[in-house]
Protein backbone atom coordinates (compact mmCIF):
# COMPACT_ATOMS: atom_id res chain seq x y z
CA UNK A 1 0.00 0.00 0.00
CA UNK A 2 2.83 2.40 0.87
CA UNK A 3 4.44 1.69 -2.52
CA UNK A 4 1.19 2.25 -4.44
CA UNK A 5 0.48 5.52 -2.63
CA UNK A 6 4.00 6.83 -3.31
CA UNK A 7 3.80 5.95 -7.00
CA UNK A 8 0.38 7.60 -7.35
CA UNK A 9 1.51 10.78 -5.63
CA UNK A 10 4.60 11.01 -7.86
CA UNK A 11 2.12 11.30 -10.75
CA UNK A 12 -0.33 13.68 -9.03
CA UNK A 13 -2.89 10.88 -8.74
CA UNK A 14 -5.04 10.63 -5.62
CA UNK A 15 -5.15 7.27 -3.86
CA UNK A 16 -8.63 6.25 -2.68
CA UNK A 17 -8.53 3.10 -0.52
CA UNK A 18 -11.43 0.82 -1.50
CA UNK A 19 -13.20 -1.19 1.22
CA UNK A 20 -16.10 -3.64 1.37
CA UNK A 21 -16.85 -3.01 5.05
CA UNK A 22 -19.08 -5.98 5.88
CA UNK A 23 -17.45 -8.85 3.98
CA UNK A 24 -15.89 -11.47 6.24
CA UNK A 25 -15.43 -14.23 3.63
CA UNK A 26 -16.96 -15.28 0.29
CA UNK A 27 -17.87 -18.76 1.60
CA UNK A 28 -17.86 -21.02 4.63
CA UNK A 29 -14.96 -22.99 3.19
CA UNK A 30 -12.67 -19.99 2.69
CA UNK A 31 -9.51 -20.31 4.76
CA UNK A 32 -9.30 -18.05 7.80
CA UNK A 33 -6.33 -17.61 10.11
CA UNK A 34 -6.82 -18.25 13.81
CA UNK A 35 -6.96 -14.52 14.54
CA UNK A 36 -9.46 -13.78 11.74
CA UNK A 37 -12.62 -12.01 12.88
CA UNK A 38 -14.75 -15.02 11.85
CA UNK A 39 -12.97 -17.13 14.46
CA UNK A 40 -12.52 -14.45 17.11
CA UNK A 41 -16.12 -13.21 16.99
CA UNK A 42 -18.29 -15.89 15.34
CA UNK A 43 -21.40 -14.34 16.91
CA UNK A 44 -20.86 -11.29 14.69
CA UNK A 45 -21.14 -13.29 11.47
CA UNK A 46 -24.26 -13.66 9.31
CA UNK A 47 -24.38 -16.32 6.60
CA UNK A 48 -26.34 -15.60 3.43
CA UNK A 49 -26.23 -18.00 0.49
CA UNK A 50 -22.76 -19.03 1.63
CA UNK A 51 -21.46 -15.46 1.94
CA UNK A 52 -20.06 -14.65 5.39
CA UNK A 53 -20.95 -11.12 6.49
CA UNK A 54 -20.38 -8.96 9.53
CA UNK A 55 -23.83 -8.17 10.94
CA UNK A 56 -24.49 -4.41 10.42
CA UNK A 57 -26.94 -4.38 13.36
CA UNK A 58 -24.36 -5.10 16.06
CA UNK A 59 -22.83 -1.94 17.60
CA UNK A 60 -19.50 -3.70 18.18
CA UNK A 61 -19.34 -4.54 14.47
CA UNK A 62 -19.74 -0.89 13.52
CA UNK A 63 -16.99 0.01 15.98
CA UNK A 64 -14.72 -2.76 14.68
CA UNK A 65 -15.16 -1.75 11.02
CA UNK A 66 -14.55 1.90 11.89
CA UNK A 67 -11.36 1.11 13.80
CA UNK A 68 -9.99 -1.15 11.04
CA UNK A 69 -10.44 1.63 8.48
CA UNK A 70 -9.13 4.34 10.82
CA UNK A 71 -5.99 2.23 11.29
CA UNK A 72 -5.35 2.58 7.55
CA UNK A 73 -6.20 6.29 7.60
CA UNK A 74 -3.75 6.92 10.45
CA UNK A 75 -0.86 4.81 9.14
CA UNK A 76 -0.95 5.64 5.43
CA UNK A 77 -1.11 8.82 3.36
CA UNK A 78 -4.33 7.89 1.56
CA UNK A 79 -6.42 10.66 0.02
CA UNK A 80 -9.82 9.05 0.57
CA UNK A 81 -11.70 6.10 2.02
CA UNK A 82 -13.98 4.53 -0.59
CA UNK A 83 -16.84 2.09 0.12
CA UNK A 84 -18.09 -0.29 -2.56
CA UNK A 85 -21.81 -0.96 -3.15
CA UNK A 86 -22.10 -4.02 -0.88
CA UNK A 87 -24.09 -3.34 2.28
CA UNK A 88 -26.76 -5.87 3.15
CA UNK A 89 -26.38 -8.77 0.68
CA UNK A 90 -27.90 -8.61 -2.78
CA UNK A 91 -31.07 -10.74 -2.69
CA UNK A 92 -31.03 -14.31 -3.96
CA UNK A 93 -34.36 -15.88 -4.95
CA UNK A 94 -35.55 -18.32 -2.31
CA UNK A 95 -32.94 -17.33 0.27
CA UNK A 96 -34.03 -15.50 3.44
CA UNK A 97 -31.76 -13.19 5.41
CA UNK A 98 -32.01 -14.31 9.02
CA UNK A 99 -31.28 -11.42 11.38
CA UNK A 100 -34.11 -12.16 13.82
CA UNK A 101 -31.77 -12.43 16.81
CA UNK A 102 -30.14 -9.07 16.07
CA UNK A 103 -33.50 -7.40 15.53
CA UNK A 104 -34.79 -8.64 18.90
CA UNK A 105 -31.73 -7.30 20.74
CA UNK A 106 -30.76 -4.17 18.79
CA UNK A 107 -34.02 -2.89 17.26
CA UNK A 108 -33.70 0.56 18.95
CA UNK A 109 -37.49 0.87 18.91
CA UNK A 110 -37.91 0.14 15.19
CA UNK A 111 -40.86 -2.06 14.25
CA UNK A 112 -40.25 -2.05 10.48
CA UNK A 113 -37.37 -4.40 9.64
CA UNK A 114 -36.44 -2.62 6.39
CA UNK A 115 -36.27 0.81 8.06
CA UNK A 116 -34.14 -0.70 10.83
CA UNK A 117 -31.70 -2.26 8.36
CA UNK A 118 -31.31 1.04 6.52
CA UNK A 119 -30.68 2.79 9.83
CA UNK A 120 -27.99 0.23 10.70
CA UNK A 121 -26.14 1.17 7.51
CA UNK A 122 -26.73 4.90 8.08
CA UNK A 123 -25.21 4.64 11.56
CA UNK A 124 -21.96 3.26 10.13
CA UNK A 125 -21.79 5.82 7.31
CA UNK A 126 -22.27 8.72 9.74
CA UNK A 127 -19.84 7.22 12.25
CA UNK A 128 -17.21 6.60 9.58
CA UNK A 129 -17.53 10.13 8.21
CA UNK A 130 -17.21 11.80 11.60
CA UNK A 131 -14.22 9.71 12.65
CA UNK A 132 -12.25 10.21 9.44
CA UNK A 133 -12.65 13.97 9.80
CA UNK A 134 -11.48 13.84 13.43
CA UNK A 135 -8.32 11.93 12.51
CA UNK A 136 -7.42 13.58 9.18
CA UNK A 137 -9.89 16.28 8.07
CA UNK A 138 -8.35 16.38 4.58
CA UNK A 139 -9.07 12.70 3.84
CA UNK A 140 -12.26 12.35 1.82
CA UNK A 141 -14.98 9.74 2.28
CA UNK A 142 -16.75 8.46 -0.83
CA UNK A 143 -19.11 5.65 -1.80
CA UNK A 144 -19.95 4.02 -5.12
CA UNK A 145 -23.57 2.91 -4.58
CA UNK A 146 -25.61 0.70 -6.89
CA UNK A 147 -26.85 2.83 -9.79
CA UNK A 148 -30.56 2.80 -8.89
CA UNK A 149 -31.72 4.30 -5.59
CA UNK A 150 -35.45 3.65 -6.19
CA UNK A 151 -37.70 3.24 -9.24
CA UNK A 152 -40.29 5.92 -9.86
CA UNK A 153 -43.89 5.05 -8.95
CA UNK A 154 -47.00 6.76 -7.58
CA UNK A 155 -45.66 6.23 -4.05
CA UNK A 156 -42.07 7.13 -5.02
CA UNK A 157 -42.38 10.16 -7.33
CA UNK A 158 -38.90 11.45 -6.48
CA UNK A 159 -37.18 8.28 -7.76
CA UNK A 160 -35.59 7.60 -11.15
CA UNK A 161 -37.65 6.50 -14.17
CA UNK A 162 -36.17 2.99 -14.13
CA UNK A 163 -37.33 -0.60 -13.60
CA UNK A 164 -34.31 -2.38 -12.11
CA UNK A 165 -33.23 -3.57 -8.68
CA UNK A 166 -33.66 -0.83 -6.06
CA UNK A 167 -30.78 -0.43 -3.62
CA UNK A 168 -33.05 1.30 -1.09
CA UNK A 169 -35.32 -1.75 -0.79
CA UNK A 170 -33.00 -4.63 -1.74
CA UNK A 171 -29.69 -3.93 0.02
CA UNK A 172 -31.02 -1.22 2.38
CA UNK A 173 -28.69 1.47 1.07
CA UNK A 174 -30.16 4.99 1.24
CA UNK A 175 -27.44 6.68 -0.81
CA UNK A 176 -29.51 9.77 -1.48
CA UNK A 177 -29.65 10.42 2.26
CA UNK A 178 -25.87 10.01 2.65
CA UNK A 179 -25.04 12.82 0.26
CA UNK A 180 -27.89 15.08 1.34
CA UNK A 181 -26.87 14.74 5.00
CA UNK A 182 -23.30 15.62 4.03
CA UNK A 183 -21.90 12.35 5.41
CA UNK A 184 -19.93 11.69 2.22
CA UNK A 185 -17.63 13.95 0.24
CA UNK A 186 -18.61 12.31 -3.03
CA UNK A 187 -20.81 9.63 -4.55
CA UNK A 188 -19.79 7.57 -7.58
CA UNK A 189 -23.00 5.72 -8.49
CA UNK A 190 -22.43 2.60 -10.57
CA UNK A 191 -24.49 3.53 -13.64
CA UNK A 192 -23.49 0.32 -15.38
CA UNK A 193 -26.04 0.41 -18.21
CA UNK A 194 -26.00 1.84 -21.72
CA UNK A 195 -27.61 4.96 -23.12
CA UNK A 196 -31.16 4.02 -24.05
CA UNK A 197 -31.30 0.73 -22.12
CA UNK A 198 -35.01 0.32 -21.32
CA UNK A 199 -34.72 -1.02 -17.75
CA UNK A 200 -32.08 1.42 -16.57
CA UNK A 201 -31.19 4.14 -19.06
CA UNK A 202 -27.79 5.79 -18.54
CA UNK A 203 -29.25 8.91 -20.12
CA UNK A 204 -31.98 9.04 -17.45
CA UNK A 205 -29.95 8.04 -14.40
CA UNK A 206 -27.06 10.48 -14.75
CA UNK A 207 -29.28 13.61 -14.70
CA UNK A 208 -31.29 12.08 -11.83
CA UNK A 209 -28.20 11.65 -9.66
CA UNK A 210 -27.05 15.17 -10.50
CA UNK A 211 -30.42 16.62 -9.51
CA UNK A 212 -30.61 14.64 -6.27
CA UNK A 213 -27.24 15.19 -4.67
CA UNK A 214 -28.71 17.94 -2.52
CA UNK A 215 -27.59 21.48 -1.77
CA UNK A 216 -24.33 20.43 -0.14
CA UNK A 217 -21.11 21.18 -1.97
CA UNK A 218 -20.42 17.52 -2.69
CA UNK A 219 -18.94 15.88 -5.77
CA UNK A 220 -20.64 13.40 -8.07
CA UNK A 221 -18.58 11.09 -10.26
CA UNK A 222 -20.36 8.72 -12.62
CA UNK A 223 -19.27 5.09 -12.51
CA UNK A 224 -18.96 3.66 -16.05
CA UNK A 225 -19.04 -0.07 -16.87
CA UNK A 226 -15.89 -0.29 -18.99
CA UNK A 227 -15.87 -4.06 -18.38
CA UNK A 228 -19.11 -4.37 -20.37
CA UNK A 229 -17.62 -3.05 -23.61
CA UNK A 230 -18.07 -5.76 -26.27
CA UNK A 231 -19.54 -8.07 -23.62
CA UNK A 232 -22.42 -9.46 -25.67
CA UNK A 233 -25.53 -10.34 -23.73
CA UNK A 234 -28.98 -8.79 -24.07
CA UNK A 235 -27.84 -5.19 -24.64
CA UNK A 236 -26.38 -4.70 -28.14
CA UNK A 237 -25.24 -1.16 -27.34
CA UNK A 238 -22.10 -2.51 -25.67
CA UNK A 239 -20.95 -3.86 -29.03
CA UNK A 240 -20.70 -0.29 -30.36
CA UNK A 241 -17.25 1.35 -30.08
CA UNK A 242 -19.08 4.66 -29.67
CA UNK A 243 -21.01 3.71 -26.50
CA UNK A 244 -18.42 4.63 -23.86
CA UNK A 245 -17.16 7.82 -25.57
CA UNK A 246 -20.80 8.92 -25.88
CA UNK A 247 -21.34 8.27 -22.16
CA UNK A 248 -18.36 10.44 -21.26
CA UNK A 249 -19.51 13.23 -23.57
CA UNK A 250 -23.03 12.97 -22.12
CA UNK A 251 -21.87 13.31 -18.49
CA UNK A 252 -19.79 16.37 -19.37
CA UNK A 253 -22.97 18.16 -20.44
CA UNK A 254 -24.89 17.41 -17.23
CA UNK A 255 -24.68 20.16 -14.62
CA UNK A 256 -23.57 18.80 -11.28
CA UNK A 257 -21.43 15.93 -12.58
CA UNK A 258 -17.77 16.32 -11.63
CA UNK A 259 -16.21 13.51 -13.64
CA UNK A 260 -16.08 9.82 -14.52
CA UNK A 261 -14.80 6.66 -12.86
CA UNK A 262 -14.28 3.44 -14.82
CA UNK A 263 -14.53 -0.17 -13.76
CA UNK A 264 -12.16 -1.87 -14.34
CA UNK A 265 -8.43 -1.57 -15.04
CA UNK A 266 -8.36 -4.79 -17.07
CA UNK A 267 -10.71 -3.21 -19.59
CA UNK A 268 -8.14 -0.47 -20.21
CA UNK A 269 -5.26 -2.93 -20.50
CA UNK A 270 -7.21 -4.94 -23.08
CA UNK A 271 -8.21 -1.78 -25.02
CA UNK A 272 -11.71 -3.15 -25.63
CA UNK A 273 -13.03 -1.99 -29.04
CA UNK A 274 -10.20 0.54 -29.18
CA UNK A 275 -11.47 2.27 -26.02
CA UNK A 276 -8.01 3.53 -24.99
CA UNK A 277 -7.32 4.88 -28.47
CA UNK A 278 -10.57 6.84 -28.44
CA UNK A 279 -9.87 8.36 -25.03
CA UNK A 280 -6.33 9.39 -25.95
CA UNK A 281 -7.34 11.02 -29.22
CA UNK A 282 -10.63 12.54 -28.07
CA UNK A 283 -12.04 12.61 -24.53
CA UNK A 284 -8.71 12.74 -22.66
CA UNK A 285 -6.32 14.21 -25.19
CA UNK A 286 -5.35 17.16 -22.96
CA UNK A 287 -3.81 17.02 -19.51
CA UNK A 288 -6.11 17.24 -16.50
CA UNK A 289 -5.94 20.01 -13.91
CA UNK A 290 -4.36 18.78 -10.67
PDB file of N, CA and C in Angstrom, residues 194-241:
ATOM      1  N   UNK A 194     -26.290   1.035 -20.524  1.00  0.00           N
ATOM      2  CA  UNK A 194     -26.002   1.841 -21.716  1.00  0.00           C
ATOM      3  C   UNK A 194     -27.012   2.968 -21.887  1.00  0.00           C
ATOM      4  N   UNK A 195     -26.688   3.892 -22.765  1.00  0.00           N
ATOM      5  CA  UNK A 195     -27.614   4.964 -23.124  1.00  0.00           C
ATOM      6  C   UNK A 195     -28.777   4.347 -23.904  1.00  0.00           C
ATOM      7  N   UNK A 196     -29.980   4.550 -23.393  1.00  0.00           N
ATOM      8  CA  UNK A 196     -31.164   4.021 -24.053  1.00  0.00           C
ATOM      9  C   UNK A 196     -31.630   2.673 -23.550  1.00  0.00           C
ATOM     10  N   UNK A 197     -30.896   2.034 -22.657  1.00  0.00           N
ATOM     11  CA  UNK A 197     -31.300   0.728 -22.124  1.00  0.00           C
ATOM     12  C   UNK A 197     -32.635   0.879 -21.399  1.00  0.00           C
ATOM     13  N   UNK A 198     -33.632   0.073 -21.761  1.00  0.00           N
ATOM     14  CA  UNK A 198     -35.008   0.315 -21.321  1.00  0.00           C
ATOM     15  C   UNK A 198     -35.199   0.167 -19.812  1.00  0.00           C
ATOM     16  N   UNK A 199     -34.523  -0.774 -19.178  1.00  0.00           N
ATOM     17  CA  UNK A 199     -34.722  -1.022 -17.752  1.00  0.00           C
ATOM     18  C   UNK A 199     -34.037   0.043 -16.899  1.00  0.00           C
ATOM     19  N   UNK A 200     -32.841   0.423 -17.319  1.00  0.00           N
ATOM     20  CA  UNK A 200     -32.075   1.424 -16.572  1.00  0.00           C
ATOM     21  C   UNK A 200     -31.255   2.219 -17.581  1.00  0.00           C
ATOM     22  N   UNK A 201     -31.790   3.337 -17.993  1.00  0.00           N
ATOM     23  CA  UNK A 201     -31.192   4.142 -19.062  1.00  0.00           C
ATOM     24  C   UNK A 201     -30.120   5.071 -18.489  1.00  0.00           C
ATOM     25  N   UNK A 202     -28.887   4.911 -18.958  1.00  0.00           N
ATOM     26  CA  UNK A 202     -27.794   5.788 -18.540  1.00  0.00           C
ATOM     27  C   UNK A 202     -28.183   7.255 -18.716  1.00  0.00           C
ATOM     28  N   UNK A 203     -28.855   7.551 -19.806  1.00  0.00           N
ATOM     29  CA  UNK A 203     -29.248   8.915 -20.121  1.00  0.00           C
ATOM     30  C   UNK A 203     -30.299   9.474 -19.187  1.00  0.00           C
ATOM     31  N   UNK A 204     -30.994   8.608 -18.450  1.00  0.00           N
ATOM     32  CA  UNK A 204     -31.985   9.037 -17.451  1.00  0.00           C
ATOM     33  C   UNK A 204     -31.342   9.124 -16.065  1.00  0.00           C
ATOM     34  N   UNK A 205     -30.502   8.138 -15.751  1.00  0.00           N
ATOM     35  CA  UNK A 205     -29.954   8.039 -14.402  1.00  0.00           C
ATOM     36  C   UNK A 205     -28.936   9.131 -14.083  1.00  0.00           C
ATOM     37  N   UNK A 206     -28.092   9.477 -15.041  1.00  0.00           N
ATOM     38  CA  UNK A 206     -27.057  10.483 -14.753  1.00  0.00           C
ATOM     39  C   UNK A 206     -27.681  11.825 -14.360  1.00  0.00           C
ATOM     40  N   UNK A 207     -28.640  12.366 -15.133  1.00  0.00           N
ATOM     41  CA  UNK A 207     -29.278  13.612 -14.697  1.00  0.00           C
ATOM     42  C   UNK A 207     -30.004  13.470 -13.361  1.00  0.00           C
ATOM     43  N   UNK A 208     -30.592  12.287 -13.103  1.00  0.00           N
ATOM     44  CA  UNK A 208     -31.294  12.083 -11.833  1.00  0.00           C
ATOM     45  C   UNK A 208     -30.321  12.211 -10.661  1.00  0.00           C
ATOM     46  N   UNK A 209     -29.179  11.560 -10.740  1.00  0.00           N
ATOM     47  CA  UNK A 209     -28.197  11.653  -9.657  1.00  0.00           C
ATOM     48  C   UNK A 209     -27.726  13.091  -9.477  1.00  0.00           C
ATOM     49  N   UNK A 210     -27.510  13.782 -10.577  1.00  0.00           N
ATOM     50  CA  UNK A 210     -27.046  15.173 -10.496  1.00  0.00           C
ATOM     51  C   UNK A 210     -28.079  16.068  -9.817  1.00  0.00           C
ATOM     52  N   UNK A 211     -29.347  15.805 -10.090  1.00  0.00           N
ATOM     53  CA  UNK A 211     -30.422  16.619  -9.509  1.00  0.00           C
ATOM     54  C   UNK A 211     -30.656  16.301  -8.040  1.00  0.00           C
ATOM     55  N   UNK A 212     -30.253  15.097  -7.617  1.00  0.00           N
ATOM     56  CA  UNK A 212     -30.613  14.636  -6.272  1.00  0.00           C
ATOM     57  C   UNK A 212     -29.444  14.566  -5.299  1.00  0.00           C
ATOM     58  N   UNK A 213     -28.363  15.239  -5.621  1.00  0.00           N
ATOM     59  CA  UNK A 213     -27.241  15.194  -4.673  1.00  0.00           C
ATOM     60  C   UNK A 213     -27.361  16.258  -3.587  1.00  0.00           C
ATOM     61  N   UNK A 214     -28.442  17.005  -3.602  1.00  0.00           N
ATOM     62  CA  UNK A 214     -28.710  17.944  -2.520  1.00  0.00           C
ATOM     63  C   UNK A 214     -28.006  19.277  -2.700  1.00  0.00           C
ATOM     64  N   UNK A 215     -28.146  20.130  -1.712  1.00  0.00           N
ATOM     65  CA  UNK A 215     -27.587  21.475  -1.765  1.00  0.00           C
ATOM     66  C   UNK A 215     -26.180  21.563  -1.192  1.00  0.00           C
ATOM     67  N   UNK A 216     -25.691  20.427  -0.675  1.00  0.00           N
ATOM     68  CA  UNK A 216     -24.332  20.435  -0.141  1.00  0.00           C
ATOM     69  C   UNK A 216     -23.325  20.503  -1.277  1.00  0.00           C
ATOM     70  N   UNK A 217     -22.175  21.070  -0.972  1.00  0.00           N
ATOM     71  CA  UNK A 217     -21.113  21.179  -1.969  1.00  0.00           C
ATOM     72  C   UNK A 217     -20.356  19.861  -2.025  1.00  0.00           C
ATOM     73  N   UNK A 218     -20.989  18.848  -2.587  1.00  0.00           N
ATOM     74  CA  UNK A 218     -20.415  17.516  -2.686  1.00  0.00           C
ATOM     75  C   UNK A 218     -20.208  17.141  -4.147  1.00  0.00           C
ATOM     76  N   UNK A 219     -19.236  16.281  -4.394  1.00  0.00           N
ATOM     77  CA  UNK A 219     -18.942  15.884  -5.766  1.00  0.00           C
ATOM     78  C   UNK A 219     -19.727  14.641  -6.173  1.00  0.00           C
ATOM     79  N   UNK A 220     -19.971  14.555  -7.467  1.00  0.00           N
ATOM     80  CA  UNK A 220     -20.638  13.401  -8.069  1.00  0.00           C
ATOM     81  C   UNK A 220     -19.809  12.930  -9.248  1.00  0.00           C
ATOM     82  N   UNK A 221     -19.305  11.716  -9.158  1.00  0.00           N
ATOM     83  CA  UNK A 221     -18.579  11.093 -10.262  1.00  0.00           C
ATOM     84  C   UNK A 221     -19.420   9.921 -10.768  1.00  0.00           C
ATOM     85  N   UNK A 222     -19.546   9.796 -12.059  1.00  0.00           N
ATOM     86  CA  UNK A 222     -20.360   8.722 -12.622  1.00  0.00           C
ATOM     87  C   UNK A 222     -19.496   7.482 -12.839  1.00  0.00           C
ATOM     88  N   UNK A 223     -19.961   6.361 -12.311  1.00  0.00           N
ATOM     89  CA  UNK A 223     -19.274   5.091 -12.515  1.00  0.00           C
ATOM     90  C   UNK A 223     -19.689   4.473 -13.843  1.00  0.00           C
ATOM     91  N   UNK A 224     -18.705   4.228 -14.719  1.00  0.00           N
ATOM     92  CA  UNK A 224     -18.955   3.656 -16.049  1.00  0.00           C
ATOM     93  C   UNK A 224     -18.531   2.191 -16.083  1.00  0.00           C
ATOM     94  N   UNK A 225     -19.309   1.372 -16.784  1.00  0.00           N
ATOM     95  CA  UNK A 225     -19.036  -0.070 -16.869  1.00  0.00           C
ATOM     96  C   UNK A 225     -18.117  -0.387 -18.042  1.00  0.00           C
ATOM     97  N   UNK A 226     -16.841  -0.005 -17.914  1.00  0.00           N
ATOM     98  CA  UNK A 226     -15.891  -0.289 -18.994  1.00  0.00           C
ATOM     99  C   UNK A 226     -15.767  -1.788 -19.255  1.00  0.00           C
ATOM    100  N   UNK A 227     -15.985  -2.596 -18.220  1.00  0.00           N
ATOM    101  CA  UNK A 227     -15.870  -4.055 -18.379  1.00  0.00           C
ATOM    102  C   UNK A 227     -16.948  -4.631 -19.288  1.00  0.00           C
ATOM    103  N   UNK A 228     -18.017  -3.869 -19.529  1.00  0.00           N
ATOM    104  CA  UNK A 228     -19.111  -4.373 -20.368  1.00  0.00           C
ATOM    105  C   UNK A 228     -18.902  -4.094 -21.861  1.00  0.00           C
ATOM    106  N   UNK A 229     -17.871  -3.334 -22.202  1.00  0.00           N
ATOM    107  CA  UNK A 229     -17.615  -3.051 -23.613  1.00  0.00           C
ATOM    108  C   UNK A 229     -17.398  -4.370 -24.362  1.00  0.00           C
ATOM    109  N   UNK A 230     -18.161  -4.555 -25.434  1.00  0.00           N
ATOM    110  CA  UNK A 230     -18.072  -5.761 -26.267  1.00  0.00           C
ATOM    111  C   UNK A 230     -18.350  -7.031 -25.475  1.00  0.00           C
ATOM    112  N   UNK A 231     -19.274  -6.927 -24.509  1.00  0.00           N
ATOM    113  CA  UNK A 231     -19.543  -8.067 -23.617  1.00  0.00           C
ATOM    114  C   UNK A 231     -20.613  -9.013 -24.132  1.00  0.00           C
ATOM    115  N   UNK A 232     -21.324  -8.616 -25.190  1.00  0.00           N
ATOM    116  CA  UNK A 232     -22.418  -9.463 -25.668  1.00  0.00           C
ATOM    117  C   UNK A 232     -23.625  -9.314 -24.768  1.00  0.00           C
ATOM    118  N   UNK A 233     -24.373 -10.386 -24.603  1.00  0.00           N
ATOM    119  CA  UNK A 233     -25.533 -10.344 -23.729  1.00  0.00           C
ATOM    120  C   UNK A 233     -26.746  -9.732 -24.399  1.00  0.00           C
ATOM    121  N   UNK A 234     -27.680  -9.252 -23.569  1.00  0.00           N
ATOM    122  CA  UNK A 234     -28.979  -8.788 -24.070  1.00  0.00           C
ATOM    123  C   UNK A 234     -28.968  -7.344 -24.531  1.00  0.00           C
ATOM    124  N   UNK A 235     -27.888  -6.606 -24.267  1.00  0.00           N
ATOM    125  CA  UNK A 235     -27.839  -5.193 -24.640  1.00  0.00           C
ATOM    126  C   UNK A 235     -26.825  -4.997 -25.766  1.00  0.00           C
ATOM    127  N   UNK A 236     -27.298  -4.833 -26.998  1.00  0.00           N
ATOM    128  CA  UNK A 236     -26.385  -4.705 -28.140  1.00  0.00           C
ATOM    129  C   UNK A 236     -25.573  -3.411 -28.152  1.00  0.00           C
ATOM    130  N   UNK A 237     -25.965  -2.429 -27.337  1.00  0.00           N
ATOM    131  CA  UNK A 237     -25.241  -1.157 -27.338  1.00  0.00           C
ATOM    132  C   UNK A 237     -23.775  -1.303 -26.934  1.00  0.00           C
ATOM    133  N   UNK A 238     -23.482  -2.326 -26.120  1.00  0.00           N
ATOM    134  CA  UNK A 238     -22.104  -2.507 -25.671  1.00  0.00           C
ATOM    135  C   UNK A 238     -21.186  -3.006 -26.780  1.00  0.00           C
ATOM    136  N   UNK A 239     -21.761  -3.427 -27.889  1.00  0.00           N
ATOM    137  CA  UNK A 239     -20.951  -3.856 -29.034  1.00  0.00           C
ATOM    138  C   UNK A 239     -20.524  -2.675 -29.904  1.00  0.00           C
ATOM    139  N   UNK A 240     -21.030  -1.483 -29.583  1.00  0.00           N
ATOM    140  CA  UNK A 240     -20.700  -0.295 -30.361  1.00  0.00           C
ATOM    141  C   UNK A 240     -19.458   0.395 -29.786  1.00  0.00           C
ATOM    142  N   UNK A 241     -18.423   0.623 -30.580  1.00  0.00           N
ATOM    143  CA  UNK A 241     -17.249   1.351 -30.079  1.00  0.00           C
ATOM    144  C   UNK A 241     -17.594   2.745 -29.575  1.00  0.00           C
TER     145      UNK A 241
END
